[in-house]
PDB file of C-alpha atoms in Angstrom:
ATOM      1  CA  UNK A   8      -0.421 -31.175 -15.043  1.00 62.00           C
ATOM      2  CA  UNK A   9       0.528 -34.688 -13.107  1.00 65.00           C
ATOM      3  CA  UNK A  10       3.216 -34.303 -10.251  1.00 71.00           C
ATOM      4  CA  UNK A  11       5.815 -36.557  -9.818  1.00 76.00           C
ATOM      5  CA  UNK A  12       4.764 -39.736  -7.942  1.00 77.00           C
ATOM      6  CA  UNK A  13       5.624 -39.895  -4.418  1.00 77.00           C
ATOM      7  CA  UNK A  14       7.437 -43.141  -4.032  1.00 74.00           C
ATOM      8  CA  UNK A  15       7.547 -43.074  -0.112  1.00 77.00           C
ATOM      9  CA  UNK A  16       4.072 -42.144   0.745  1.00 79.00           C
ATOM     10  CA  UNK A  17       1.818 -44.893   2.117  1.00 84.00           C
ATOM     11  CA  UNK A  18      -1.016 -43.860   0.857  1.00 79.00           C
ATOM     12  CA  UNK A  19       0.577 -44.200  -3.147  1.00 79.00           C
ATOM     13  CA  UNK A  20       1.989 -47.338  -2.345  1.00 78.00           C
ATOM     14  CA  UNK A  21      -1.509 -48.404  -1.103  1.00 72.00           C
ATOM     15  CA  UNK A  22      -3.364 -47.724  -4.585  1.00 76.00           C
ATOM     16  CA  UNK A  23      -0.177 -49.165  -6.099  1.00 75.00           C
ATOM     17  CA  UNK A  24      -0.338 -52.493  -4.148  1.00 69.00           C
ATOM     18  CA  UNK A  25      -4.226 -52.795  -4.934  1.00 71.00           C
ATOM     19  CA  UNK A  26      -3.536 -52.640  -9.009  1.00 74.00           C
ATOM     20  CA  UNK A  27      -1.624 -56.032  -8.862  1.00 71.00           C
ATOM     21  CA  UNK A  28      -5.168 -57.455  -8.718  1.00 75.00           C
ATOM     22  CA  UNK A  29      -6.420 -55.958 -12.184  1.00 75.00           C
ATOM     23  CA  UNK A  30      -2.972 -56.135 -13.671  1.00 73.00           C
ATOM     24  CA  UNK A  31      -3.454 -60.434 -12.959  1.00 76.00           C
ATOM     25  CA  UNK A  32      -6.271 -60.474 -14.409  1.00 76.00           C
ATOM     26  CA  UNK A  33      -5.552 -58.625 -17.705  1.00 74.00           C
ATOM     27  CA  UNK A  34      -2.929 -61.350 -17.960  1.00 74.00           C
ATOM     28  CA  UNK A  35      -4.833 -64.230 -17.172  1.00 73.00           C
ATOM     29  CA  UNK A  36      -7.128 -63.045 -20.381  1.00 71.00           C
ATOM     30  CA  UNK A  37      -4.404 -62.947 -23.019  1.00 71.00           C
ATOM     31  CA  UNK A  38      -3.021 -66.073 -22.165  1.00 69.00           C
ATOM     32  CA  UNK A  39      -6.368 -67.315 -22.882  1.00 66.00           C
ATOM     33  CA  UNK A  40      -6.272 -65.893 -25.780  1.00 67.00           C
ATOM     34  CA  UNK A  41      -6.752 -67.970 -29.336  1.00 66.00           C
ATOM     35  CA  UNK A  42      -3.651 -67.938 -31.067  1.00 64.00           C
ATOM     36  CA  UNK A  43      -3.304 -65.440 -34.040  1.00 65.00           C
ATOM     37  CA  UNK A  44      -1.184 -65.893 -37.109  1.00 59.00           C
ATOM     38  CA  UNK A  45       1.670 -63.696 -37.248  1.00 61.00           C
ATOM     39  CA  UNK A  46       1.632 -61.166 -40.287  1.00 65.00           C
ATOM     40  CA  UNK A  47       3.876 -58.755 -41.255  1.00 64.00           C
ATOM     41  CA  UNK A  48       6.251 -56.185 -39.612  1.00 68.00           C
ATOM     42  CA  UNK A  49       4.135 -53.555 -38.105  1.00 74.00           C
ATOM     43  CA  UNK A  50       6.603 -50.764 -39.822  1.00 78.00           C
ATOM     44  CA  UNK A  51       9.230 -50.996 -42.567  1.00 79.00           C
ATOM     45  CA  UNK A  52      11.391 -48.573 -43.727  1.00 78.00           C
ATOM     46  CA  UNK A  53      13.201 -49.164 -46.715  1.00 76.00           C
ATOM     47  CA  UNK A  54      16.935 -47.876 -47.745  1.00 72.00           C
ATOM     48  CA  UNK A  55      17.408 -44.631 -49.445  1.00 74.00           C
ATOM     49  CA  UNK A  56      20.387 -44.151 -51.191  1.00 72.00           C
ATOM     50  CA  UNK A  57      23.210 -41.418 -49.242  1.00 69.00           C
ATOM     51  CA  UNK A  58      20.380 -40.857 -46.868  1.00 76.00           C
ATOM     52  CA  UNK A  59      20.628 -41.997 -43.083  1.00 82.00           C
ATOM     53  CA  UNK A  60      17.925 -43.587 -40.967  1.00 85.00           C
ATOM     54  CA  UNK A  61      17.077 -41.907 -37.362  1.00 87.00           C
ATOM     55  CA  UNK A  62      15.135 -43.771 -34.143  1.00 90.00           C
ATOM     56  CA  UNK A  63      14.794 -42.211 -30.669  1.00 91.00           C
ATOM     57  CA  UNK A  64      14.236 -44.436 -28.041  1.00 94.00           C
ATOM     58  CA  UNK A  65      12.400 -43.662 -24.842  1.00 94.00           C
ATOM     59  CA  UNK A  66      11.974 -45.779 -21.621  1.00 91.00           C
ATOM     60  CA  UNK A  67      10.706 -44.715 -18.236  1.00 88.00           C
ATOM     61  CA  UNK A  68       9.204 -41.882 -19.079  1.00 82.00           C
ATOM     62  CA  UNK A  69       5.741 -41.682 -17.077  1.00 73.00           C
ATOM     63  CA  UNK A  70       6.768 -40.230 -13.600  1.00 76.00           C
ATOM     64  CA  UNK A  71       5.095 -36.929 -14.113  1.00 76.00           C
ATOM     65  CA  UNK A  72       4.812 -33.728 -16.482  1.00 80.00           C
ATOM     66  CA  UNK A  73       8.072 -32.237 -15.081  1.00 82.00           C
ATOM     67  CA  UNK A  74      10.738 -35.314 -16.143  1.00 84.00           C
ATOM     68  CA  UNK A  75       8.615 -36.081 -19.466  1.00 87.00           C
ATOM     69  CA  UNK A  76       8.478 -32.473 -20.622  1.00 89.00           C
ATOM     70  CA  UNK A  77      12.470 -31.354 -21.142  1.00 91.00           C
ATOM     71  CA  UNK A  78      12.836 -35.067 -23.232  1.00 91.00           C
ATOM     72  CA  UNK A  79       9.468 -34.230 -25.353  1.00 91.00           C
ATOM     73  CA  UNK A  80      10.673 -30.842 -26.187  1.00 91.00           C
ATOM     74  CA  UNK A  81      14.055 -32.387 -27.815  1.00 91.00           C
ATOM     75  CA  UNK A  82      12.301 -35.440 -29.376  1.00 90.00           C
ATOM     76  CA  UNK A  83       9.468 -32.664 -31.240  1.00 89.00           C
ATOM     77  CA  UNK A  84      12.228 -30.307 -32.845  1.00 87.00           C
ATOM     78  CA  UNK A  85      13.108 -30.966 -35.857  1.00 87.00           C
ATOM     79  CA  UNK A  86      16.627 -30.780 -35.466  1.00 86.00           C
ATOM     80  CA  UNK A  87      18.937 -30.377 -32.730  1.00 85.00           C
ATOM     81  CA  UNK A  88      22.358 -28.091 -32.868  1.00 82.00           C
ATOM     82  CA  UNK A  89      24.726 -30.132 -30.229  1.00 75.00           C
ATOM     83  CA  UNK A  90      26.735 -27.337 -28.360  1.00 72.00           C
ATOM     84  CA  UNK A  91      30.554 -27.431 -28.032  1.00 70.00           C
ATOM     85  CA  UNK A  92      31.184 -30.176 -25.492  1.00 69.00           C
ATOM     86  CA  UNK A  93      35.041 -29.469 -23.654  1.00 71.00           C
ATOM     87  CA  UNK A  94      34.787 -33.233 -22.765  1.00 74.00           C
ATOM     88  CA  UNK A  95      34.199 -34.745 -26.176  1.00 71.00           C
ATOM     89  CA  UNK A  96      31.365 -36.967 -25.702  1.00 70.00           C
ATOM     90  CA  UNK A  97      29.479 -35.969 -28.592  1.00 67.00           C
ATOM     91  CA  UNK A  98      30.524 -35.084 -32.576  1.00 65.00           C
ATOM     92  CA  UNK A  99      32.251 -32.060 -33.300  1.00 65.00           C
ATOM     93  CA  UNK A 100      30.268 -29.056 -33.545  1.00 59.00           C
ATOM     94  CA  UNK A 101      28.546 -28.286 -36.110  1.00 58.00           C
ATOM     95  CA  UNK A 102      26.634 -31.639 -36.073  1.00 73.00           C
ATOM     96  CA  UNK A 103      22.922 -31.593 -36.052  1.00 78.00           C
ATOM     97  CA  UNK A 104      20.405 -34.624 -35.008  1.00 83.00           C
ATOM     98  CA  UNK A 105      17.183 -34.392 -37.213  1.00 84.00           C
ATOM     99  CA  UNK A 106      14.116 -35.451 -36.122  1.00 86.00           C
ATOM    100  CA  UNK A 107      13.776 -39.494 -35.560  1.00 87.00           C
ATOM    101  CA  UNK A 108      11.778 -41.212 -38.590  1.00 88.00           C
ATOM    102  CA  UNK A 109      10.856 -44.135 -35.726  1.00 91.00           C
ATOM    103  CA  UNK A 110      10.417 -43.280 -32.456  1.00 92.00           C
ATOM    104  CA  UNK A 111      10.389 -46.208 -29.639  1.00 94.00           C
ATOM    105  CA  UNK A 112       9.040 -46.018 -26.370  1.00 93.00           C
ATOM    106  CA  UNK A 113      10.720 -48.990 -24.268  1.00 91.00           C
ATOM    107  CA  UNK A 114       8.409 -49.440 -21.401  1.00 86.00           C
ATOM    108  CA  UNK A 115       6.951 -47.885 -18.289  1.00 87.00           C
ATOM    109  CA  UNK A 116       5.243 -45.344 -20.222  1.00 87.00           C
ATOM    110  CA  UNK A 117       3.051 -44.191 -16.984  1.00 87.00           C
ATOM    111  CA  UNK A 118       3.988 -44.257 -13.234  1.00 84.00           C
ATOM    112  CA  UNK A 119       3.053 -46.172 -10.942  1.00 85.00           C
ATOM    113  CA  UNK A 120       0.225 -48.003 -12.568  1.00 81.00           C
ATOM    114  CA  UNK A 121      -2.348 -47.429 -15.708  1.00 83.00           C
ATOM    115  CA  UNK A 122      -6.108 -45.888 -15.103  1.00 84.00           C
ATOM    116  CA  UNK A 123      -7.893 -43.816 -17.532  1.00 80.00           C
ATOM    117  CA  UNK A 124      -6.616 -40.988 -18.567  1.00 84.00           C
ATOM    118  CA  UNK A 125      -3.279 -41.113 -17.024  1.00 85.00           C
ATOM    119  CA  UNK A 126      -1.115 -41.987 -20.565  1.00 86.00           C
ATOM    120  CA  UNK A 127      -3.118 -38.716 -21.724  1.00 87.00           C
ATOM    121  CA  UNK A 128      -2.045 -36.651 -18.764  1.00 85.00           C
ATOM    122  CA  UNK A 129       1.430 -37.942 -18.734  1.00 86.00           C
ATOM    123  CA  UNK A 130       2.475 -39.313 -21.345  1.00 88.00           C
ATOM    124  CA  UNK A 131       0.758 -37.466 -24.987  1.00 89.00           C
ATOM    125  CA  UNK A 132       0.810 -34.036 -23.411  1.00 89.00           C
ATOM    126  CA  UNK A 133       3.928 -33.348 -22.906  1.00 89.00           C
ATOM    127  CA  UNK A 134       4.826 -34.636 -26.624  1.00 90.00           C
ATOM    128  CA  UNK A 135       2.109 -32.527 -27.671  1.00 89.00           C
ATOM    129  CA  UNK A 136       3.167 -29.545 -26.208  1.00 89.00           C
ATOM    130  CA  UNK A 137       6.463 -30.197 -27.038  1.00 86.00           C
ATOM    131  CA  UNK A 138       6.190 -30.743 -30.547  1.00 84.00           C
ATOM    132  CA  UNK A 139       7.917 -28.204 -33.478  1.00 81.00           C
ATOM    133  CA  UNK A 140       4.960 -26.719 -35.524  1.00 75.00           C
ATOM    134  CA  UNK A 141       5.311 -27.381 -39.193  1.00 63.00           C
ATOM    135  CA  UNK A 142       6.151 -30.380 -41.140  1.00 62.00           C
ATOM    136  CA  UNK A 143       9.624 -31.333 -41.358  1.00 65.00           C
ATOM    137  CA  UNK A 144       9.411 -33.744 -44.161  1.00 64.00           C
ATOM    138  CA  UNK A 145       9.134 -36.706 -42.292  1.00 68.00           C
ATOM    139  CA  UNK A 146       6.425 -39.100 -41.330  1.00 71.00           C
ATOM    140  CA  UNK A 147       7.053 -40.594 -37.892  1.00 85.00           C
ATOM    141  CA  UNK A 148       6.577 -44.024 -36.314  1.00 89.00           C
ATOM    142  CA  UNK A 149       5.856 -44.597 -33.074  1.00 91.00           C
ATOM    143  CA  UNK A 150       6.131 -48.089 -31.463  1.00 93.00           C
ATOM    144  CA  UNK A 151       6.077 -48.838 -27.647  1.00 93.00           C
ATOM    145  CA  UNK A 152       6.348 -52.041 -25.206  1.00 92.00           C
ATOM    146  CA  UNK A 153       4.871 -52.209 -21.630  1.00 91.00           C
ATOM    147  CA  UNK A 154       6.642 -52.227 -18.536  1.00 88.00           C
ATOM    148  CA  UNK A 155       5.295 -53.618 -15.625  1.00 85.00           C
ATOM    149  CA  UNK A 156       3.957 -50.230 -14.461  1.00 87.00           C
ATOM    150  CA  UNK A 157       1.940 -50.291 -17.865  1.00 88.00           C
ATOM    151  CA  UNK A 158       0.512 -53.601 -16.515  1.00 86.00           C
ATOM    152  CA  UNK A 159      -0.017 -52.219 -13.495  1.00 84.00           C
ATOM    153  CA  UNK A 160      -3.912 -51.286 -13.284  1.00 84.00           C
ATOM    154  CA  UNK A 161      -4.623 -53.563 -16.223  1.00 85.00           C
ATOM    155  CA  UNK A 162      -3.397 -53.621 -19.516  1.00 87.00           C
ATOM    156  CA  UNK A 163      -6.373 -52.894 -21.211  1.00 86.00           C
ATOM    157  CA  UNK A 164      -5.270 -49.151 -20.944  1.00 87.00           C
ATOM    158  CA  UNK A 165      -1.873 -49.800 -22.726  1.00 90.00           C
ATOM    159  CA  UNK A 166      -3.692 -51.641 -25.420  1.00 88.00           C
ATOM    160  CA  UNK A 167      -6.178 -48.665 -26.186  1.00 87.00           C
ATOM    161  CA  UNK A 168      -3.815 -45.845 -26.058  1.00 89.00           C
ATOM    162  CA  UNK A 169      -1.082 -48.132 -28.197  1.00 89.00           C
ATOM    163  CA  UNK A 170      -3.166 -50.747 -30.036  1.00 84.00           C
ATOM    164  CA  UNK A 171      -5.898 -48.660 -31.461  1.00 74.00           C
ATOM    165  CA  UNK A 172      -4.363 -47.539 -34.466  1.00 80.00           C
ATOM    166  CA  UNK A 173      -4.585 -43.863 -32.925  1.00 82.00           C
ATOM    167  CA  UNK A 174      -2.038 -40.594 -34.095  1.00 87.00           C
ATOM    168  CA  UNK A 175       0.553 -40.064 -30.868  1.00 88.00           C
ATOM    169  CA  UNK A 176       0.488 -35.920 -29.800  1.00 87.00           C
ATOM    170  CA  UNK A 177      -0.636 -35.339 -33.252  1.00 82.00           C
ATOM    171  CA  UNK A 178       2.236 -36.118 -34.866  1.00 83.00           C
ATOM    172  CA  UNK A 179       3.799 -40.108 -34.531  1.00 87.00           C
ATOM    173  CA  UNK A 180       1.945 -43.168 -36.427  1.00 88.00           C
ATOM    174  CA  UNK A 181       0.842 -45.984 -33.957  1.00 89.00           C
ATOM    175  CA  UNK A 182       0.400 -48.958 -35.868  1.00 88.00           C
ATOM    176  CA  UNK A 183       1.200 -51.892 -33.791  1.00 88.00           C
ATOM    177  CA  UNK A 184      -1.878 -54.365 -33.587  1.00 85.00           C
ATOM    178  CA  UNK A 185      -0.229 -56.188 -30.124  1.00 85.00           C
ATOM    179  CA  UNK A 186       1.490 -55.182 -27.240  1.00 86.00           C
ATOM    180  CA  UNK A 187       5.068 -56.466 -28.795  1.00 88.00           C
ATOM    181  CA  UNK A 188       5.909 -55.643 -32.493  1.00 89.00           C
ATOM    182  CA  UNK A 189       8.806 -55.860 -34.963  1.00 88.00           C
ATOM    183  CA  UNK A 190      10.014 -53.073 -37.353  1.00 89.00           C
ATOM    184  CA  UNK A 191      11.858 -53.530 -40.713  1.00 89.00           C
ATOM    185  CA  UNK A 192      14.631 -50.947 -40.928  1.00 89.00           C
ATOM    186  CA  UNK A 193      16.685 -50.329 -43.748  1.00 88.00           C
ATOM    187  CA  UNK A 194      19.831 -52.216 -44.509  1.00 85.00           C
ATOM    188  CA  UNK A 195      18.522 -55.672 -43.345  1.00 86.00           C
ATOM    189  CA  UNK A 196      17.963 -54.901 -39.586  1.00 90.00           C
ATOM    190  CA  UNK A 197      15.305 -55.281 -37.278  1.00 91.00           C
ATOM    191  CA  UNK A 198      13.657 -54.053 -34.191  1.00 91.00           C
ATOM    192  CA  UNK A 199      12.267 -56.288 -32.210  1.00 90.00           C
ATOM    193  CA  UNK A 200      10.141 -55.026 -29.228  1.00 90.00           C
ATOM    194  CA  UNK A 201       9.016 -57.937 -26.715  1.00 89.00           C
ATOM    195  CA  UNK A 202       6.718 -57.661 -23.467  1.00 88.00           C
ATOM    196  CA  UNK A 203       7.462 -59.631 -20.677  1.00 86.00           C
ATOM    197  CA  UNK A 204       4.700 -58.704 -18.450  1.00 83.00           C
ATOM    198  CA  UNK A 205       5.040 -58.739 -14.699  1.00 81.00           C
ATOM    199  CA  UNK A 206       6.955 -62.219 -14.485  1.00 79.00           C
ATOM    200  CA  UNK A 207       9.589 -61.690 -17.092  1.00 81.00           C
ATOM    201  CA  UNK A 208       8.331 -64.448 -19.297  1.00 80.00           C
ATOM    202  CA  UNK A 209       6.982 -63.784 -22.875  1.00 80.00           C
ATOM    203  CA  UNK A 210       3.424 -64.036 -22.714  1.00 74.00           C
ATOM    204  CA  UNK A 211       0.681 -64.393 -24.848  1.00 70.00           C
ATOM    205  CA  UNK A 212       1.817 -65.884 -28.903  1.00 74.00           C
ATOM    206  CA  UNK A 213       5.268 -64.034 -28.819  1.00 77.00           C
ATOM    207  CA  UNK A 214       7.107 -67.149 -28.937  1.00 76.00           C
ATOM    208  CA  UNK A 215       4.962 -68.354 -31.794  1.00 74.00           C
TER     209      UNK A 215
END
């Protein structure tokens, strides 16, 4: 399994430094991209009468199999008792969470920059391993947006882990045909996921 990263060892922050170069590059290329005409949402979930609609959402997530595992573990039941809580942050035993229909990942998927392999190693295994056997009797989204570790290395490995029209751990739908997306949820709202590369500008045809 991946170890955490070690944030204070020169030799990380070496290889880390070096992956700006690739990570340029990948977004020189989609700016040069030909513009594409927008189509529709990438998910939509329409209203159910007396039923509620569940999303998780995930961000910073990549820094190793330890952190990544405990969050997978929760996300893949398919419900969640909450435990009596003396403080009262959370409902009033008994409450259960089911299992999100949509689940968003909100950046920095891998740490501390993309090469192959790496969203396999930490990122899909722990979800896989974590996951409840059995259906539950939903059929899960996923959706996810780079961070700038994700561009880190190139983007090219975000796009064919998240773009590829692929199953996540076995489980979650990916079917988001760019690196930003927007989701139809039930009552009239939307998601909107945006990716804002390594200069915090929208890049690519977002604004179109």
């Amino acid at each position: 399994r991946e170890q955490m990263v070690r944030w204070l060892s020169p030799v990380e922050g070496w290889h880390t430094w070096r992956s700006f170069r690739p990570a340029q590059n990948s977004l020189e290329a989609l700016e040069q991209q030909p513009h594409q005409p927008t189509t529709g949402p990438e998910a939509s979930f329409p209203a159910v009468e007396g039923e509620d609609f569940w999303f998780d959402y995930v961000a910073d997530m990549g820094d190793g199999f330890d952190g990544t595992a405990p969050v997978a573990w929760l996300i893949g039941r398919h419900e969640i008792d909450l435990p009596d809580d003396r403080f009262g942050d959370v409902p009033t035993p008994p409450a259960r969470l089911p299992r999100a229909q949509l689940l968003v990942f909100g950046g920095d998927e891998v740490y501390p920059f993309a090469k192959p392999g790496v969203y396999e190693a930490q990122t899909e295994l722990p979800y896989a391993m974590g996951l409840q056997d059995g259906p539950d009797g939903t059929e899960p989204t996923l959706v996810a947006i780079p961070g700038n570790h994700d561009w880190l290395g190139g983007i090219e490995h975000f796009q064919r882990f998240f773009r590829s029209g692929r199953t996540f751990a076995g489980q979650w739908k990916v079917p988001q045909t760019e690196n930003w997306w927007h989701v139809q949820l039930p009552q009239g709202w939307w998601l909107w996921g945006i990716d804002t590369a390594l200069e915090n500008e929208l890049v690519g045809t977002q604004v179109e």
